[in-house]
Amino acid sequence: MALALVLPVLLAVIRLLPATTAMSWFAHPWLAVLTYVPISVAGMLIPRISVAEKLMASGSIDASGNMVGTHLIPGNGFFSFIWACFLLAANSLLKTIQAKFRRSSLLNFSLYALSLAVPILISLYVGVMLWQTLQEKMGMAGSIPHPFGFFVADIIMAATSGYVVILALSPLIPVAGIWLASSRIVLFLVSLSILGASVSPQFFPYNTYAPKRILLQRTFSTQGQRILGADYDLAVFDANSLPFVFKNVEAVPKFLGLEPGFSWKTVSKSPSGTWMAIYPISRLFVESYRFSAGNKVVLKDDQRLPHIILQNVKEDILNPDRKRIYVEIDMGSLHEVWASVLNITGPLTSWSFSDERLPEVVNGGPPSYICRLSGKDTSENWKFWLEANTSKPLQVDLAVLDHELDDDTRTLLHLFPSWAATIAGSTYLSSYLI
């Protein structure tokens, strides 16, 4: 069982060491099956080439697995319980048949496998569903910085393939190993996996049915009714980073004003707080890049930017060290607001949200409280109050995400190919000390 998990993971790592593209199986699931399943089966057969295990060992393992699984996750041990029950019955049947026929008779194995058809089918059904779900979710599971992030998705799929093989086939190996545990068969299975690993770099990992998720944000830094800067921020959600996209879509870096053969060391990373408007989705990726929009943004005559209005500050008579600040959020002239996010840093003691209770904050920096306001209140501004100690001012960061795009952002969005599912929006960032 250990080899069934370790060998496919080891193959996944070795395959990616010289490669520049991960997740070749994402749009071609059969590639993952060809690459990881045969070597996982081979891993279960290798110890049996020289050592013959008894059938009851498998039943003991399933009974132990039931006990451990139930302890770790309640209700998770039913697989092992079903297997253990059927294995006990199959063991009795096998002993009866072996008394009448040869111990290594093919009839013995056929009847033994047939008696385990129910748990095999249940395990295959659940295992395949688990495998397929994870395979699809790897495209939106989030990105981790290189070099480790490059390997994560393939390692997860390799380990999952090994787990499904163990789940469905491990109880058959003690008997099937009599015929299958030979050097030639193991070598054939390993060769199949090496073939899959060898041809996988020739396949492009994405298509229209299994697209690459890309996040495009036109970021406006504002102060009052002035735009201080406008940039493009880009992020991805899987193991193939943004350089992979630019390598395969040359029109995008050209639009952004990047010279051919540019170095990624010269490209700026997105500052902290850039993706605050989509929090907590922003936690799915830890690396994103910022590109200058190039042209100066001029507001239209009827355009108003979202901003915070300080209405009133009242000091607590009974406690002079505290103050209550009454605030409004004016969405300006935005019409397609998806969300507004407040990030409040400082000596906040209470607020008018969440039944006036602050959430627990666990981090290494100063206390930071985040509140999401969905959509836009068409009748009036969002109104709330903040209560804080008077020792230090509060810093209130506001991020407003609008679905409406300007002409330049729409042009950039249309440059991405059909295999890229690009989500785009305009975010207005501002900061206040109150």
PDB file of N, CA and C in Angstrom, residues 174-209:
ATOM      1  N   PRO A 174      -3.718 -10.185  -2.478  1.00  0.00           N
ATOM      2  CA  PRO A 174      -3.188 -11.398  -1.857  1.00  0.00           C
ATOM      3  C   PRO A 174      -3.439 -12.662  -2.658  1.00  0.00           C
ATOM      4  N   VAL A 175      -4.558 -12.734  -3.367  1.00  0.00           N
ATOM      5  CA  VAL A 175      -4.857 -13.918  -4.179  1.00  0.00           C
ATOM      6  C   VAL A 175      -4.389 -13.718  -5.615  1.00  0.00           C
ATOM      7  N   ALA A 176      -4.675 -12.530  -6.190  1.00  0.00           N
ATOM      8  CA  ALA A 176      -4.282 -12.273  -7.576  1.00  0.00           C
ATOM      9  C   ALA A 176      -2.771 -12.240  -7.745  1.00  0.00           C
ATOM     10  N   GLY A 177      -2.060 -11.933  -6.654  1.00  0.00           N
ATOM     11  CA  GLY A 177      -0.605 -11.875  -6.738  1.00  0.00           C
ATOM     12  C   GLY A 177       0.036 -13.188  -7.125  1.00  0.00           C
ATOM     13  N   ILE A 178      -0.673 -14.285  -6.925  1.00  0.00           N
ATOM     14  CA  ILE A 178      -0.131 -15.599  -7.308  1.00  0.00           C
ATOM     15  C   ILE A 178       0.162 -15.634  -8.798  1.00  0.00           C
ATOM     16  N   TRP A 179      -0.702 -14.964  -9.610  1.00  0.00           N
ATOM     17  CA  TRP A 179      -0.500 -14.958 -11.065  1.00  0.00           C
ATOM     18  C   TRP A 179       0.177 -13.670 -11.558  1.00  0.00           C
ATOM     19  N   LEU A 180      -0.098 -12.578 -10.857  1.00  0.00           N
ATOM     20  CA  LEU A 180       0.366 -11.277 -11.379  1.00  0.00           C
ATOM     21  C   LEU A 180       1.719 -10.841 -10.846  1.00  0.00           C
ATOM     22  N   ALA A 181       2.132 -11.378  -9.704  1.00  0.00           N
ATOM     23  CA  ALA A 181       3.383 -10.922  -9.091  1.00  0.00           C
ATOM     24  C   ALA A 181       4.582 -11.565  -9.777  1.00  0.00           C
ATOM     25  N   SER A 182       4.888 -11.046 -10.967  1.00  0.00           N
ATOM     26  CA  SER A 182       6.076 -11.494 -11.695  1.00  0.00           C
ATOM     27  C   SER A 182       6.827 -10.272 -12.200  1.00  0.00           C
ATOM     28  N   SER A 183       8.115 -10.435 -12.412  1.00  0.00           N
ATOM     29  CA  SER A 183       8.951  -9.315 -12.855  1.00  0.00           C
ATOM     30  C   SER A 183       8.477  -8.765 -14.193  1.00  0.00           C
ATOM     31  N   ARG A 184       8.022  -9.630 -15.090  1.00  0.00           N
ATOM     32  CA  ARG A 184       7.591  -9.175 -16.421  1.00  0.00           C
ATOM     33  C   ARG A 184       6.343  -8.294 -16.324  1.00  0.00           C
ATOM     34  N   ILE A 185       5.375  -8.730 -15.526  1.00  0.00           N
ATOM     35  CA  ILE A 185       4.134  -7.946 -15.402  1.00  0.00           C
ATOM     36  C   ILE A 185       4.410  -6.609 -14.728  1.00  0.00           C
ATOM     37  N   VAL A 186       5.199  -6.618 -13.660  1.00  0.00           N
ATOM     38  CA  VAL A 186       5.550  -5.370 -12.981  1.00  0.00           C
ATOM     39  C   VAL A 186       6.297  -4.440 -13.923  1.00  0.00           C
ATOM     40  N   LEU A 187       7.229  -4.980 -14.694  1.00  0.00           N
ATOM     41  CA  LEU A 187       7.979  -4.164 -15.648  1.00  0.00           C
ATOM     42  C   LEU A 187       7.054  -3.583 -16.714  1.00  0.00           C
ATOM     43  N   PHE A 188       6.077  -4.371 -17.157  1.00  0.00           N
ATOM     44  CA  PHE A 188       5.114  -3.883 -18.149  1.00  0.00           C
ATOM     45  C   PHE A 188       4.287  -2.732 -17.580  1.00  0.00           C
ATOM     46  N   LEU A 189       3.823  -2.865 -16.336  1.00  0.00           N
ATOM     47  CA  LEU A 189       3.025  -1.812 -15.717  1.00  0.00           C
ATOM     48  C   LEU A 189       3.844  -0.533 -15.534  1.00  0.00           C
ATOM     49  N   VAL A 190       5.085  -0.695 -15.086  1.00  0.00           N
ATOM     50  CA  VAL A 190       5.961   0.476 -14.915  1.00  0.00           C
ATOM     51  C   VAL A 190       6.227   1.139 -16.265  1.00  0.00           C
ATOM     52  N   SER A 191       6.404   0.330 -17.294  1.00  0.00           N
ATOM     53  CA  SER A 191       6.663   0.876 -18.634  1.00  0.00           C
ATOM     54  C   SER A 191       5.466   1.683 -19.140  1.00  0.00           C
ATOM     55  N   LEU A 192       4.250   1.198 -18.844  1.00  0.00           N
ATOM     56  CA  LEU A 192       3.052   1.948 -19.238  1.00  0.00           C
ATOM     57  C   LEU A 192       3.041   3.334 -18.597  1.00  0.00           C
ATOM     58  N   SER A 193       3.372   3.385 -17.314  1.00  0.00           N
ATOM     59  CA  SER A 193       3.384   4.671 -16.622  1.00  0.00           C
ATOM     60  C   SER A 193       4.484   5.579 -17.157  1.00  0.00           C
ATOM     61  N   ILE A 194       5.642   5.026 -17.441  1.00  0.00           N
ATOM     62  CA  ILE A 194       6.733   5.830 -18.007  1.00  0.00           C
ATOM     63  C   ILE A 194       6.339   6.354 -19.377  1.00  0.00           C
ATOM     64  N   LEU A 195       5.619   5.531 -20.156  1.00  0.00           N
ATOM     65  CA  LEU A 195       5.124   5.985 -21.460  1.00  0.00           C
ATOM     66  C   LEU A 195       4.179   7.170 -21.286  1.00  0.00           C
ATOM     67  N   GLY A 196       3.246   7.059 -20.319  1.00  0.00           N
ATOM     68  CA  GLY A 196       2.328   8.162 -20.064  1.00  0.00           C
ATOM     69  C   GLY A 196       3.051   9.426 -19.642  1.00  0.00           C
ATOM     70  N   ALA A 197       4.058   9.274 -18.774  1.00  0.00           N
ATOM     71  CA  ALA A 197       4.822  10.439 -18.333  1.00  0.00           C
ATOM     72  C   ALA A 197       5.629  11.044 -19.467  1.00  0.00           C
ATOM     73  N   SER A 198       6.066  10.210 -20.400  1.00  0.00           N
ATOM     74  CA  SER A 198       6.892  10.696 -21.517  1.00  0.00           C
ATOM     75  C   SER A 198       6.084  11.475 -22.548  1.00  0.00           C
ATOM     76  N   VAL A 199       4.858  11.026 -22.795  1.00  0.00           N
ATOM     77  CA  VAL A 199       4.060  11.689 -23.835  1.00  0.00           C
ATOM     78  C   VAL A 199       3.254  12.867 -23.296  1.00  0.00           C
ATOM     79  N   SER A 200       3.084  12.951 -21.979  1.00  0.00           N
ATOM     80  CA  SER A 200       2.231  14.002 -21.413  1.00  0.00           C
ATOM     81  C   SER A 200       2.691  15.421 -21.737  1.00  0.00           C
ATOM     82  N   PRO A 201       4.010  15.719 -21.827  1.00  0.00           N
ATOM     83  CA  PRO A 201       4.392  17.088 -22.187  1.00  0.00           C
ATOM     84  C   PRO A 201       3.943  17.514 -23.582  1.00  0.00           C
ATOM     85  N   GLN A 202       3.572  16.566 -24.423  1.00  0.00           N
ATOM     86  CA  GLN A 202       3.134  16.894 -25.780  1.00  0.00           C
ATOM     87  C   GLN A 202       1.683  17.384 -25.809  1.00  0.00           C
ATOM     88  N   PHE A 203       0.991  17.286 -24.708  1.00  0.00           N
ATOM     89  CA  PHE A 203      -0.420  17.671 -24.671  1.00  0.00           C
ATOM     90  C   PHE A 203      -0.577  19.004 -23.937  1.00  0.00           C
ATOM     91  N   PHE A 204      -1.364  19.896 -24.527  1.00  0.00           N
ATOM     92  CA  PHE A 204      -1.635  21.189 -23.896  1.00  0.00           C
ATOM     93  C   PHE A 204      -2.633  20.973 -22.768  1.00  0.00           C
ATOM     94  N   PRO A 205      -2.390  21.550 -21.589  1.00  0.00           N
ATOM     95  CA  PRO A 205      -3.212  21.213 -20.425  1.00  0.00           C
ATOM     96  C   PRO A 205      -4.611  21.806 -20.391  1.00  0.00           C
ATOM     97  N   TYR A 206      -4.965  22.694 -21.326  1.00  0.00           N
ATOM     98  CA  TYR A 206      -6.255  23.381 -21.230  1.00  0.00           C
ATOM     99  C   TYR A 206      -7.012  23.316 -22.555  1.00  0.00           C
ATOM    100  N   ASN A 207      -8.331  23.414 -22.449  1.00  0.00           N
ATOM    101  CA  ASN A 207      -9.190  23.612 -23.613  1.00  0.00           C
ATOM    102  C   ASN A 207     -10.447  24.346 -23.131  1.00  0.00           C
ATOM    103  N   THR A 208     -11.424  24.490 -24.005  1.00  0.00           N
ATOM    104  CA  THR A 208     -12.619  25.262 -23.647  1.00  0.00           C
ATOM    105  C   THR A 208     -13.453  24.571 -22.571  1.00  0.00           C
ATOM    106  N   TYR A 209     -13.331  23.240 -22.454  1.00  0.00           N
ATOM    107  CA  TYR A 209     -14.097  22.508 -21.448  1.00  0.00           C
ATOM    108  C   TYR A 209     -13.332  22.380 -20.126  1.00  0.00           C
TER     109      TYR A 209
END
